[in-house]
PDB file of C-alpha atoms and ligand atoms in Angstrom:
ATOM      1  CA  UNK A 862      70.574  -2.192  -3.190  1.00  0.00           C
ATOM      2  CA  UNK A 863      71.881  -5.470  -4.660  1.00  0.00           C
ATOM      3  CA  UNK A 864      70.020  -6.930  -7.649  1.00  0.00           C
ATOM      4  CA  UNK A 865      69.241 -10.640  -7.912  1.00  0.00           C
ATOM      5  CA  UNK A 866      70.452 -12.976 -10.658  1.00  0.00           C
ATOM      6  CA  UNK A 867      66.959 -13.246 -12.186  1.00  0.00           C
ATOM      7  CA  UNK A 868      66.755  -9.430 -12.237  1.00  0.00           C
ATOM      8  CA  UNK A 869      70.130  -9.248 -14.024  1.00  0.00           C
ATOM      9  CA  UNK A 870      68.944 -11.908 -16.488  1.00  0.00           C
ATOM     10  CA  UNK A 871      65.773  -9.889 -17.237  1.00  0.00           C
ATOM     11  CA  UNK A 872      67.897  -6.762 -17.755  1.00  0.00           C
ATOM     12  CA  UNK A 873      69.997  -8.685 -20.286  1.00  0.00           C
ATOM     13  CA  UNK A 874      66.823  -9.729 -22.140  1.00  0.00           C
ATOM     14  CA  UNK A 875      65.470  -6.151 -22.199  1.00  0.00           C
ATOM     15  CA  UNK A 876      68.865  -4.876 -23.403  1.00  0.00           C
ATOM     16  CA  UNK A 877      69.724  -7.533 -26.005  1.00  0.00           C
ATOM     17  CA  UNK A 878      66.487  -9.135 -27.214  1.00  0.00           C
ATOM     18  CA  UNK A 879      63.854  -7.769 -29.586  1.00  0.00           C
ATOM     19  CA  UNK A 880      60.338  -7.344 -28.166  1.00  0.00           C
ATOM     20  CA  UNK A 881      57.998  -9.963 -29.635  1.00  0.00           C
ATOM     21  CA  UNK A 882      60.847 -12.172 -30.855  1.00  0.00           C
ATOM     22  CA  UNK A 883      60.990 -15.328 -28.676  1.00  0.00           C
ATOM     23  CA  UNK A 884      64.143 -16.698 -30.329  1.00  0.00           C
ATOM     24  CA  UNK A 885      66.040 -13.483 -29.526  1.00  0.00           C
ATOM     25  CA  UNK A 886      64.888 -13.795 -25.883  1.00  0.00           C
ATOM     26  CA  UNK A 887      66.205 -17.377 -25.723  1.00  0.00           C
ATOM     27  CA  UNK A 888      69.489 -16.294 -27.333  1.00  0.00           C
ATOM     28  CA  UNK A 889      69.928 -13.355 -24.924  1.00  0.00           C
ATOM     29  CA  UNK A 890      69.441 -15.606 -21.878  1.00  0.00           C
ATOM     30  CA  UNK A 891      71.866 -18.244 -23.189  1.00  0.00           C
ATOM     31  CA  UNK A 892      74.481 -15.549 -23.881  1.00  0.00           C
ATOM     32  CA  UNK A 893      73.978 -14.117 -20.380  1.00  0.00           C
ATOM     33  CA  UNK A 894      74.393 -17.565 -18.808  1.00  0.00           C
ATOM     34  CA  UNK A 895      77.460 -18.480 -20.871  1.00  0.00           C
ATOM     35  CA  UNK A 896      79.259 -15.141 -20.685  1.00  0.00           C
ATOM     36  CA  UNK A 897      78.114 -13.634 -17.365  1.00  0.00           C
ATOM     37  CA  UNK A 898      76.423 -15.919 -14.801  1.00  0.00           C
ATOM     38  CA  UNK A 899      75.336 -19.571 -14.722  1.00  0.00           C
ATOM     39  CA  UNK A 900      71.598 -20.048 -14.120  1.00  0.00           C
ATOM     40  CA  UNK A 901      69.338 -23.101 -13.994  1.00  0.00           C
ATOM     41  CA  UNK A 902      67.593 -22.698 -17.355  1.00  0.00           C
ATOM     42  CA  UNK A 903      67.298 -25.904 -19.392  1.00  0.00           C
ATOM     43  CA  UNK A 904      69.837 -24.219 -21.700  1.00  0.00           C
ATOM     44  CA  UNK A 905      70.626 -24.352 -25.407  1.00  0.00           C
ATOM     45  CA  UNK A 906      71.833 -27.965 -25.718  1.00  0.00           C
ATOM     46  CA  UNK A 907      68.961 -29.634 -23.839  1.00  0.00           C
ATOM     47  CA  UNK A 908      66.732 -26.886 -25.246  1.00  0.00           C
ATOM     48  CA  UNK A 909      67.205 -28.283 -28.748  1.00  0.00           C
ATOM     49  CA  UNK A 910      66.028 -31.706 -27.541  1.00  0.00           C
ATOM     50  CA  UNK A 911      63.056 -30.012 -25.853  1.00  0.00           C
ATOM     51  CA  UNK A 912      62.245 -28.199 -29.117  1.00  0.00           C
ATOM     52  CA  UNK A 913      62.281 -31.442 -31.101  1.00  0.00           C
ATOM     53  CA  UNK A 914      59.955 -33.188 -28.639  1.00  0.00           C
ATOM     54  CA  UNK A 915      57.522 -30.226 -28.588  1.00  0.00           C
ATOM     55  CA  UNK A 916      57.513 -30.097 -32.389  1.00  0.00           C
ATOM     56  CA  UNK A 917      56.927 -33.872 -32.637  1.00  0.00           C
ATOM     57  CA  UNK A 918      54.103 -33.903 -30.042  1.00  0.00           C
ATOM     58  CA  UNK A 919      52.519 -30.650 -31.327  1.00  0.00           C
ATOM     59  CA  UNK A 920      50.550 -30.444 -28.059  1.00  0.00           C
ATOM     60  CA  UNK A 921      47.264 -28.608 -27.494  1.00  0.00           C
ATOM     61  CA  UNK A 922      47.763 -28.678 -23.706  1.00  0.00           C
ATOM     62  CA  UNK A 923      51.117 -28.396 -21.917  1.00  0.00           C
ATOM     63  CA  UNK A 924      51.993 -28.373 -18.206  1.00  0.00           C
ATOM     64  CA  UNK A 925      55.422 -27.069 -17.205  1.00  0.00           C
ATOM     65  CA  UNK A 926      56.493 -27.723 -13.612  1.00  0.00           C
ATOM     66  CA  UNK A 927      59.173 -25.187 -12.670  1.00  0.00           C
ATOM     67  CA  UNK A 928      59.087 -21.913 -14.597  1.00  0.00           C
ATOM     68  CA  UNK A 929      62.145 -20.270 -13.016  1.00  0.00           C
ATOM     69  CA  UNK A 930      62.683 -17.195 -15.297  1.00  0.00           C
ATOM     70  CA  UNK A 931      60.601 -18.465 -18.198  1.00  0.00           C
ATOM     71  CA  UNK A 932      63.368 -19.614 -20.561  1.00  0.00           C
ATOM     72  CA  UNK A 933      61.856 -23.032 -21.348  1.00  0.00           C
ATOM     73  CA  UNK A 934      58.355 -21.549 -21.117  1.00  0.00           C
ATOM     74  CA  UNK A 935      59.244 -19.224 -23.998  1.00  0.00           C
ATOM     75  CA  UNK A 936      60.997 -22.011 -25.930  1.00  0.00           C
ATOM     76  CA  UNK A 937      57.941 -24.270 -25.676  1.00  0.00           C
ATOM     77  CA  UNK A 938      55.277 -21.598 -26.258  1.00  0.00           C
ATOM     78  CA  UNK A 939      57.048 -20.313 -29.394  1.00  0.00           C
ATOM     79  CA  UNK A 940      56.522 -23.755 -30.991  1.00  0.00           C
ATOM     80  CA  UNK A 941      52.861 -24.316 -30.041  1.00  0.00           C
ATOM     81  CA  UNK A 942      49.930 -24.311 -32.465  1.00  0.00           C
ATOM     82  CA  UNK A 943      47.639 -21.201 -32.341  1.00  0.00           C
ATOM     83  CA  UNK A 944      44.990 -22.321 -29.818  1.00  0.00           C
ATOM     84  CA  UNK A 945      47.309 -24.346 -27.566  1.00  0.00           C
ATOM     85  CA  UNK A 946      47.467 -23.680 -23.806  1.00  0.00           C
ATOM     86  CA  UNK A 947      50.603 -23.784 -21.649  1.00  0.00           C
ATOM     87  CA  UNK A 948      50.230 -23.754 -17.868  1.00  0.00           C
ATOM     88  CA  UNK A 949      53.462 -23.229 -15.921  1.00  0.00           C
ATOM     89  CA  UNK A 950      53.937 -23.480 -12.144  1.00  0.00           C
ATOM     90  CA  UNK A 951      56.576 -21.479 -10.244  1.00  0.00           C
ATOM     91  CA  UNK A 952      57.051 -21.788  -6.493  1.00  0.00           C
ATOM     92  CA  UNK A 953      59.161 -18.658  -5.877  1.00  0.00           C
ATOM     93  CA  UNK A 954      57.131 -15.412  -6.215  1.00  0.00           C
ATOM     94  CA  UNK A 955      60.211 -13.331  -7.103  1.00  0.00           C
ATOM     95  CA  UNK A 956      61.172 -15.676  -9.931  1.00  0.00           C
ATOM     96  CA  UNK A 957      57.532 -15.724 -11.087  1.00  0.00           C
ATOM     97  CA  UNK A 958      57.543 -11.921 -11.300  1.00  0.00           C
ATOM     98  CA  UNK A 959      60.690 -12.016 -13.452  1.00  0.00           C
ATOM     99  CA  UNK A 960      59.269 -14.811 -15.633  1.00  0.00           C
ATOM    100  CA  UNK A 961      56.110 -12.793 -16.324  1.00  0.00           C
ATOM    101  CA  UNK A 962      58.266  -9.972 -17.699  1.00  0.00           C
ATOM    102  CA  UNK A 963      60.432 -12.311 -19.788  1.00  0.00           C
ATOM    103  CA  UNK A 964      57.281 -13.929 -21.236  1.00  0.00           C
ATOM    104  CA  UNK A 965      55.777 -10.479 -21.936  1.00  0.00           C
ATOM    105  CA  UNK A 966      58.992  -9.346 -23.687  1.00  0.00           C
ATOM    106  CA  UNK A 967      58.772 -12.429 -25.919  1.00  0.00           C
ATOM    107  CA  UNK A 968      55.159 -11.502 -26.740  1.00  0.00           C
ATOM    108  CA  UNK A 969      53.799 -14.876 -25.618  1.00  0.00           C
ATOM    109  CA  UNK A 970      51.569 -13.773 -22.747  1.00  0.00           C
ATOM    110  CA  UNK A 971      48.341 -14.910 -24.408  1.00  0.00           C
ATOM    111  CA  UNK A 972      49.547 -18.530 -24.766  1.00  0.00           C
ATOM    112  CA  UNK A 973      50.859 -18.918 -21.224  1.00  0.00           C
ATOM    113  CA  UNK A 974      49.173 -19.129 -17.827  1.00  0.00           C
ATOM    114  CA  UNK A 975      51.789 -18.704 -15.080  1.00  0.00           C
ATOM    115  CA  UNK A 976      50.605 -19.946 -11.680  1.00  0.00           C
ATOM    116  CA  UNK A 977      52.488 -19.292  -8.430  1.00  0.00           C
ATOM    117  CA  UNK A 978      52.483 -22.117  -5.924  1.00  0.00           C
ATOM    118  CA  UNK A 979      53.410 -25.721  -5.217  1.00  0.00           C
ATOM    119  CA  UNK A 980      52.796 -28.523  -7.720  1.00  0.00           C
ATOM    120  CA  UNK A 981      51.259 -30.756  -5.053  1.00  0.00           C
ATOM    121  CA  UNK A 982      48.612 -28.121  -4.313  1.00  0.00           C
ATOM    122  CA  UNK A 983      47.831 -27.146  -7.911  1.00  0.00           C
ATOM    123  CA  UNK A 984      47.853 -30.453  -9.816  1.00  0.00           C
ATOM    124  CA  UNK A 985      44.585 -31.600  -8.156  1.00  0.00           C
ATOM    125  CA  UNK A 986      42.955 -28.283  -9.161  1.00  0.00           C
ATOM    126  CA  UNK A 987      43.922 -28.264 -12.847  1.00  0.00           C
ATOM    127  CA  UNK A 988      40.578 -29.550 -14.146  1.00  0.00           C
ATOM    128  CA  UNK A 989      38.329 -27.244 -12.089  1.00  0.00           C
ATOM    129  CA  UNK A 990      40.527 -24.100 -12.288  1.00  0.00           C
ATOM    130  CA  UNK A 991      41.738 -24.245 -15.885  1.00  0.00           C
ATOM    131  CA  UNK A 992      39.228 -26.480 -17.641  1.00  0.00           C
ATOM    132  CA  UNK A 993      41.927 -28.992 -18.514  1.00  0.00           C
ATOM    133  CA  UNK A 994      40.878 -32.557 -19.371  1.00  0.00           C
ATOM    134  CA  UNK A 995      44.323 -34.091 -19.892  1.00  0.00           C
ATOM    135  CA  UNK A 996      47.821 -32.829 -20.759  1.00  0.00           C
ATOM    136  CA  UNK A 997      49.379 -33.821 -24.066  1.00  0.00           C
ATOM    137  CA  UNK A 998      52.839 -32.871 -22.775  1.00  0.00           C
ATOM    138  CA  UNK A 999      54.252 -32.361 -19.257  1.00  0.00           C
ATOM    139  CA  UNK A1000      57.738 -30.817 -18.838  1.00  0.00           C
ATOM    140  CA  UNK A1001      59.067 -31.742 -15.387  1.00  0.00           C
ATOM    141  CA  UNK A1002      61.683 -29.198 -14.337  1.00  0.00           C
ATOM    142  CA  UNK A1003      60.812 -28.440 -10.725  1.00  0.00           C
ATOM    143  CA  UNK A1004      62.059 -29.733  -7.367  1.00  0.00           C
ATOM    144  CA  UNK A1005      63.764 -33.024  -8.188  1.00  0.00           C
ATOM    145  CA  UNK A1006      62.199 -34.886  -5.225  1.00  0.00           C
ATOM    146  CA  UNK A1007      58.732 -33.955  -6.526  1.00  0.00           C
ATOM    147  CA  UNK A1008      58.992 -35.595  -9.972  1.00  0.00           C
ATOM    148  CA  UNK A1009      57.836 -39.025  -8.723  1.00  0.00           C
ATOM    149  CA  UNK A1010      55.062 -37.986  -6.308  1.00  0.00           C
ATOM    150  CA  UNK A1011      53.697 -35.490  -8.830  1.00  0.00           C
ATOM    151  CA  UNK A1012      53.707 -38.068 -11.641  1.00  0.00           C
ATOM    152  CA  UNK A1013      51.683 -40.417  -9.417  1.00  0.00           C
ATOM    153  CA  UNK A1014      49.413 -37.481  -8.517  1.00  0.00           C
ATOM    154  CA  UNK A1015      48.818 -36.660 -12.202  1.00  0.00           C
ATOM    155  CA  UNK A1016      47.919 -40.314 -12.826  1.00  0.00           C
ATOM    156  CA  UNK A1017      45.494 -40.308  -9.880  1.00  0.00           C
ATOM    157  CA  UNK A1018      43.886 -37.025 -10.993  1.00  0.00           C
ATOM    158  CA  UNK A1019      43.286 -38.430 -14.489  1.00  0.00           C
ATOM    159  CA  UNK A1020      45.443 -35.724 -16.092  1.00  0.00           C
ATOM    160  CA  UNK A1021      47.293 -38.195 -18.341  1.00  0.00           C
ATOM    161  CA  UNK A1022      45.777 -39.980 -21.319  1.00  0.00           C
ATOM    162  CA  UNK A1023      47.076 -42.828 -23.501  1.00  0.00           C
ATOM    163  CA  UNK A1024      49.908 -41.149 -25.440  1.00  0.00           C
ATOM    164  CA  UNK A1025      50.587 -38.262 -23.034  1.00  0.00           C
ATOM    165  CA  UNK A1026      54.297 -37.417 -23.021  1.00  0.00           C
ATOM    166  CA  UNK A1027      56.341 -36.686 -19.898  1.00  0.00           C
ATOM    167  CA  UNK A1028      59.674 -34.956 -20.529  1.00  0.00           C
ATOM    168  CA  UNK A1029      61.889 -34.674 -17.441  1.00  0.00           C
ATOM    169  CA  UNK A1030      64.922 -32.394 -17.084  1.00  0.00           C
ATOM    170  CA  UNK A1031      67.904 -33.079 -14.761  1.00  0.00           C
ATOM    171  CA  UNK A1032      67.453 -36.823 -14.439  1.00  0.00           C
ATOM    172  CA  UNK A1033      71.240 -37.146 -13.960  1.00  0.00           C
ATOM    173  CA  UNK A1034      72.241 -33.735 -12.565  1.00  0.00           C
ATOM    174  CA  UNK A1035      71.028 -32.922  -9.897  1.00  0.00           C
ATOM    175  CA  UNK A1036      69.319 -36.280 -10.511  1.00  0.00           C
ATOM    176  CA  UNK A1037      65.927 -37.851  -9.901  1.00  0.00           C
ATOM    177  CA  UNK A1038      66.793 -41.490  -9.059  1.00  0.00           C
ATOM    178  CA  UNK A1039      63.445 -42.523  -7.608  1.00  0.00           C
ATOM    179  CA  UNK A1040      61.588 -41.061 -10.625  1.00  0.00           C
ATOM    180  CA  UNK A1041      63.906 -42.818 -13.115  1.00  0.00           C
ATOM    181  CA  UNK A1042      63.559 -46.131 -11.299  1.00  0.00           C
ATOM    182  CA  UNK A1043      59.759 -45.870 -11.326  1.00  0.00           C
ATOM    183  CA  UNK A1044      59.242 -44.617 -14.868  1.00  0.00           C
ATOM    184  CA  UNK A1045      61.754 -47.024 -16.462  1.00  0.00           C
ATOM    185  CA  UNK A1046      60.298 -50.078 -14.707  1.00  0.00           C
ATOM    186  CA  UNK A1047      56.607 -49.252 -14.867  1.00  0.00           C
ATOM    187  CA  UNK A1048      54.593 -51.230 -17.463  1.00  0.00           C
ATOM    188  CA  UNK A1049      52.457 -48.073 -17.870  1.00  0.00           C
ATOM    189  CA  UNK A1050      55.280 -46.069 -19.497  1.00  0.00           C
ATOM    190  CA  UNK A1051      57.691 -46.423 -22.416  1.00  0.00           C
ATOM    191  CA  UNK A1052      60.825 -44.365 -21.718  1.00  0.00           C
ATOM    192  CA  UNK A1053      63.776 -43.028 -23.696  1.00  0.00           C
ATOM    193  CA  UNK A1054      66.872 -41.211 -22.385  1.00  0.00           C
ATOM    194  CA  UNK A1055      68.348 -38.276 -24.327  1.00  0.00           C
ATOM    195  CA  UNK A1056      71.928 -37.835 -23.123  1.00  0.00           C
ATOM    196  CA  UNK A1057      73.182 -34.252 -22.914  1.00  0.00           C
ATOM    197  CA  UNK A1058      74.914 -31.943 -20.420  1.00  0.00           C
ATOM    198  CA  UNK A1059      73.924 -29.859 -17.427  1.00  0.00           C
ATOM    199  CA  UNK A1060      73.108 -26.435 -18.842  1.00  0.00           C
ATOM    200  CA  UNK A1061      76.194 -24.380 -19.756  1.00  0.00           C
ATOM    201  CA  UNK A1062      78.583 -27.006 -18.283  1.00  0.00           C
ATOM    202  CA  UNK A1063      80.460 -30.191 -19.268  1.00  0.00           C
ATOM    203  CA  UNK A1064      78.767 -32.279 -16.554  1.00  0.00           C
ATOM    204  CA  UNK A1065      76.516 -35.073 -17.769  1.00  0.00           C
ATOM    205  CA  UNK A1066      72.777 -34.577 -17.651  1.00  0.00           C
ATOM    206  CA  UNK A1067      69.886 -35.629 -19.856  1.00  0.00           C
ATOM    207  CA  UNK A1068      66.173 -35.583 -20.543  1.00  0.00           C
ATOM    208  CA  UNK A1069      63.965 -38.633 -19.987  1.00  0.00           C
ATOM    209  CA  UNK A1070      61.030 -38.826 -22.389  1.00  0.00           C
ATOM    210  CA  UNK A1071      58.206 -41.154 -21.343  1.00  0.00           C
ATOM    211  CA  UNK A1072      54.933 -42.059 -23.070  1.00  0.00           C
ATOM    212  CA  UNK A1073      52.008 -42.895 -20.791  1.00  0.00           C
ATOM    213  CA  UNK A1074      50.443 -46.107 -22.112  1.00  0.00           C
ATOM    214  CA  UNK A1075      47.151 -45.737 -20.214  1.00  0.00           C
TER     215      UNK A1075
HETATM  216  C1  76B B1172      57.238 -27.934  -5.600  1.00  0.00           C
HETATM  217  C2  76B B1172      57.269 -27.004  -6.742  1.00  0.00           C
HETATM  218  C3  76B B1172      58.461 -26.483  -7.221  1.00  0.00           C
HETATM  219  C4  76B B1172      58.427 -25.609  -8.275  1.00  0.00           C
HETATM  220  C5  76B B1172      59.625 -24.995  -8.830  1.00  0.00           C
HETATM  221  N1  76B B1172      59.629 -23.745  -9.291  1.00  0.00           N
HETATM  222  N2  76B B1172      60.871 -23.520  -9.756  1.00  0.00           N
HETATM  223  C6  76B B1172      61.597 -24.631  -9.597  1.00  0.00           C
HETATM  224  C7  76B B1172      63.015 -24.787 -10.054  1.00  0.00           C
HETATM  225  C8  76B B1172      63.563 -26.175  -9.868  1.00  0.00           C
HETATM  226  N3  76B B1172      64.759 -26.427 -10.713  1.00  0.00           N
HETATM  227  C9  76B B1172      65.931 -26.745 -10.131  1.00  0.00           C
HETATM  228  O1  76B B1172      66.042 -26.775  -8.905  1.00  0.00           O
HETATM  229  C10 76B B1172      67.118 -26.984 -10.980  1.00  0.00           C
HETATM  230  C11 76B B1172      68.376 -26.987 -10.385  1.00  0.00           C
HETATM  231  C12 76B B1172      69.547 -27.190 -11.139  1.00  0.00           C
HETATM  232  C13 76B B1172      70.888 -27.213 -10.498  1.00  0.00           C
HETATM  233  C14 76B B1172      71.144 -26.415  -9.392  1.00  0.00           C
HETATM  234  C15 76B B1172      72.396 -26.440  -8.796  1.00  0.00           C
HETATM  235  C16 76B B1172      73.406 -27.250  -9.322  1.00  0.00           C
HETATM  236  F1  76B B1172      74.634 -27.245  -8.755  1.00  0.00           F
HETATM  237  C17 76B B1172      73.162 -28.039 -10.426  1.00  0.00           C
HETATM  238  C18 76B B1172      71.897 -28.032 -11.015  1.00  0.00           C
HETATM  239  C19 76B B1172      69.455 -27.367 -12.531  1.00  0.00           C
HETATM  240  C20 76B B1172      68.199 -27.363 -13.134  1.00  0.00           C
HETATM  241  O2  76B B1172      68.087 -27.537 -14.482  1.00  0.00           O
HETATM  242  C21 76B B1172      67.036 -27.188 -12.376  1.00  0.00           C
HETATM  243  O3  76B B1172      65.833 -27.242 -13.030  1.00  0.00           O
HETATM  244  N4  76B B1172      60.839 -25.560  -8.994  1.00  0.00           N
HETATM  245  C22 76B B1172      57.206 -25.305  -8.840  1.00  0.00           C
HETATM  246  C23 76B B1172      56.059 -25.874  -8.315  1.00  0.00           C
HETATM  247  N5  76B B1172      56.091 -26.697  -7.290  1.00  0.00           N
HETATM  248 MG1   MG B1173      66.124 -28.038 -15.002  1.00  0.00          MG
END
């Protein structure tokens, strides 16, 4: 029977990447997406911006919204300090199953908690279920119409502290206009746009980095 794109991506990782070597996993996925099939990973160009933000923030607690196949999950987790915790939410159970295997291949399973379900359901449970006080870094890469409501939800649930960083993918393509409008005009955030391209294409896209001011 026909395989899915995430299954073919995992096969490429298992064929071309070295177990326990996160950078080789990232490289194998980027090669697959450039040479074989486009897929909605943050990609190598925006991935470098992501890496620099993660390195600068050096977070102890990270929330990723939108795991997909685990590409950015692996990129982030490979840069975290020893006792840091990364929680990542994936809505699609099939993609979650693939992501678990990609994360395992990279050898990062003990740093990452992958949760299947919708952000709106899980954000209010973060404190009780995972013992999280606040997130030092949130990577928004899920359904584009959920960036704004989920940011407001994180504020309401007390999951952001003075200095928490929100990093949002796809603010131009596919675009998150209501989120950009809110975050750029809110006195509670200081925002910065990192111009780049939609993964593996020449179309414009970028990451919006915002500091919560409390
Ligand atoms: C509600 C909720 C949702 C989730 C959740 N889990 N997984 C995701 C993935 C969402 N990502 C995207 O849709 C996405 C799309 C494109 C794209 C597609 C087609 C084009 F033509 C151009 C660009 C590019 C990207 O970079 C993207 O990130 N969301 C998890 C939890 N709760
Ligand atoms: Mg994205």
